Phi, psi and omega in degrees: 000324182288341181278347184298317177302322180296320178297319179297319179298317180297316180296318179298318180298319179298318180296319180296318179299317179297318181295317179297319179297319179296317180297318180296323179295316179296317180297319180296322180293325184279317188256346182096156182295143175080001181271096183245007181282107184295326179294320178297318179297314180299319180298320183285325183277340183300313180243027182289154176292150176297162176297166184300322179295315179295321181296317180292325177296317179297320180298318178294322180297316178300311182299313181294321180295316178296315182298328177288329185277329187300315178300322177298314181298318179294312184294309182291325178293317179296322178296319178300313181299316182294318185276319186266331182053040183215138184293317180072173179275333190243306190300296189290312180303319183276339168298311181295319180298310184292316181291323178295318178297322178293317180299318181297336182258013172091008177285148182288111180234143175289098187294324180298314179294320181297317178296319180296314180295322179296313179298319181294318186289340182263006172270120187301329181297339179273004174279348183243170180291155183309320182294338182268349188296320182300329183244028183296137176257116191298307186300310179296326180293317177297318181296332182271003184227044183302314183293326176295316178300316181301310184295322179292319179294321181281327188269333180268114187283162170282091182276168175304327179296320181289326175298318177297325180296323178298320177297322180294326178298318178293320180294327182295337179286344177282132183299334182281349182267099184235012183290139180301324183293338177295321179295317181294325181289349179281344188299314183303312179295324182294316183292324178299313180297320179297316181293317180298314179299322179293320179296313180299317183293327188263016171294134183279165186301323182280358175110341184266184175235147184279126177294148188253175174057228182266005182301322179299345180270007182292160185279053170209169184294152176299326179299315180292319177299319178296321178297319180294315177300318180298316180295318177297323180294317177300319178296319179297318179294317178300322181295340179253020179056043181227151174236157179286155178296322181243062186296316181296324176294321178297316179295321178295329181287351182274353185295133181207121183277345182213065179292142185257337188259147175298324182300325179301314180293321181298308185290330176289324176295318177298320180292321180296331177295335181269345188230135180280346182270011176240144184274090183295321182297318179294320179294320178297313179299319180295320179295317180295323179296338181269003176293136181282161179302333180278000177101349182257184174231153175261161179306306164272146184298341179269355181278160171298159183297145173216165184290329182297302181293324181293318177298317177300315183295316178300317180301311183293316180294323178291320178293324181291302180191094185298322180292314181296325187257019189295329180294311179297319180296316181299318178297320181292321177299318178297319178302313181294318182296326184268351182249004181287139179283166184295335179273004178095352182266180172234143174277121185232125177300144179298149182269353179273152179299324185289343181281345177054043175065020176264145179298146176228157178304321180293313181292325177299315182291313180301316180293321179295318178298316180292325176301316179293317179301314179295314180299317180296321179294327179292339178280337189293000000 
């Protein structure tokens, strides 16, 4: 009986030796022979890509999550158009952005409806309520919808159809080209030019652009909201190979020593990707530091995570450097995949002060669209 503990000790030692050998074998396979530098290992594993099994699971999660959300975006967006007959700041522009991004990546989208909605949304008369349409004044309406113009310019891609439309514009200048369909094909190029001219014209004296609709009522300072609108406007102009007349003044107006919203960091990171005079790496690091333990971001950086801010963050991090930011992106993708509602949407607290952090139909739709935009960008 007294010899039994010795046997146990011997057996335990044998098991430990076997376990250590196994660990060393695995380490050698992963890092290569002779790689014993723990700091090097830690550096490589900190932002390492997931294993092939994890990567394929994440890819399926993105695809399945997007596929669940698309019917909701199509259905709720179409209902908004039918009932409200108004483009709005959030619903229609971000419906088009998310659905267009999905179509470009091969997801099944009703192309006929998407083309119809795109044509409808870029008619200025549809920026106002039905009763106002007969007497709509184009210039003031454009000036009052800066954020809508930005989202439409950024979200509606230059598709092959639009390239063909540019050819049609040239053909229309030929006297022999009198077909009615040529006139209709001129619309995409025409609305882009119209929107760009409106953005350039409506830059304010101090360099910024005035946020539209209900955006000034958001739960952040008006100054910060104006900075965000200004940054999005610069991005929209860059996307059309245009710059503002007072670009340096606009950039100077973006300075903020204490931004509260995730969107401020997101749009500044996107802007820094376009400009060499902005520190994109520092902005990226700052955005990642504000990621919540559950993998998401809140509308305000101090808020609990939601799909709106998380989708924006994934989009910006993916655009900046998807490989470098893959750990943060992967955590955010998991947050979205696990927080999606059964109908494909996400519940998102309202961004206005009056909503008192309760979900609203507008914030739910806006957040769902941004979640899809971010997820799709992470796939690229």
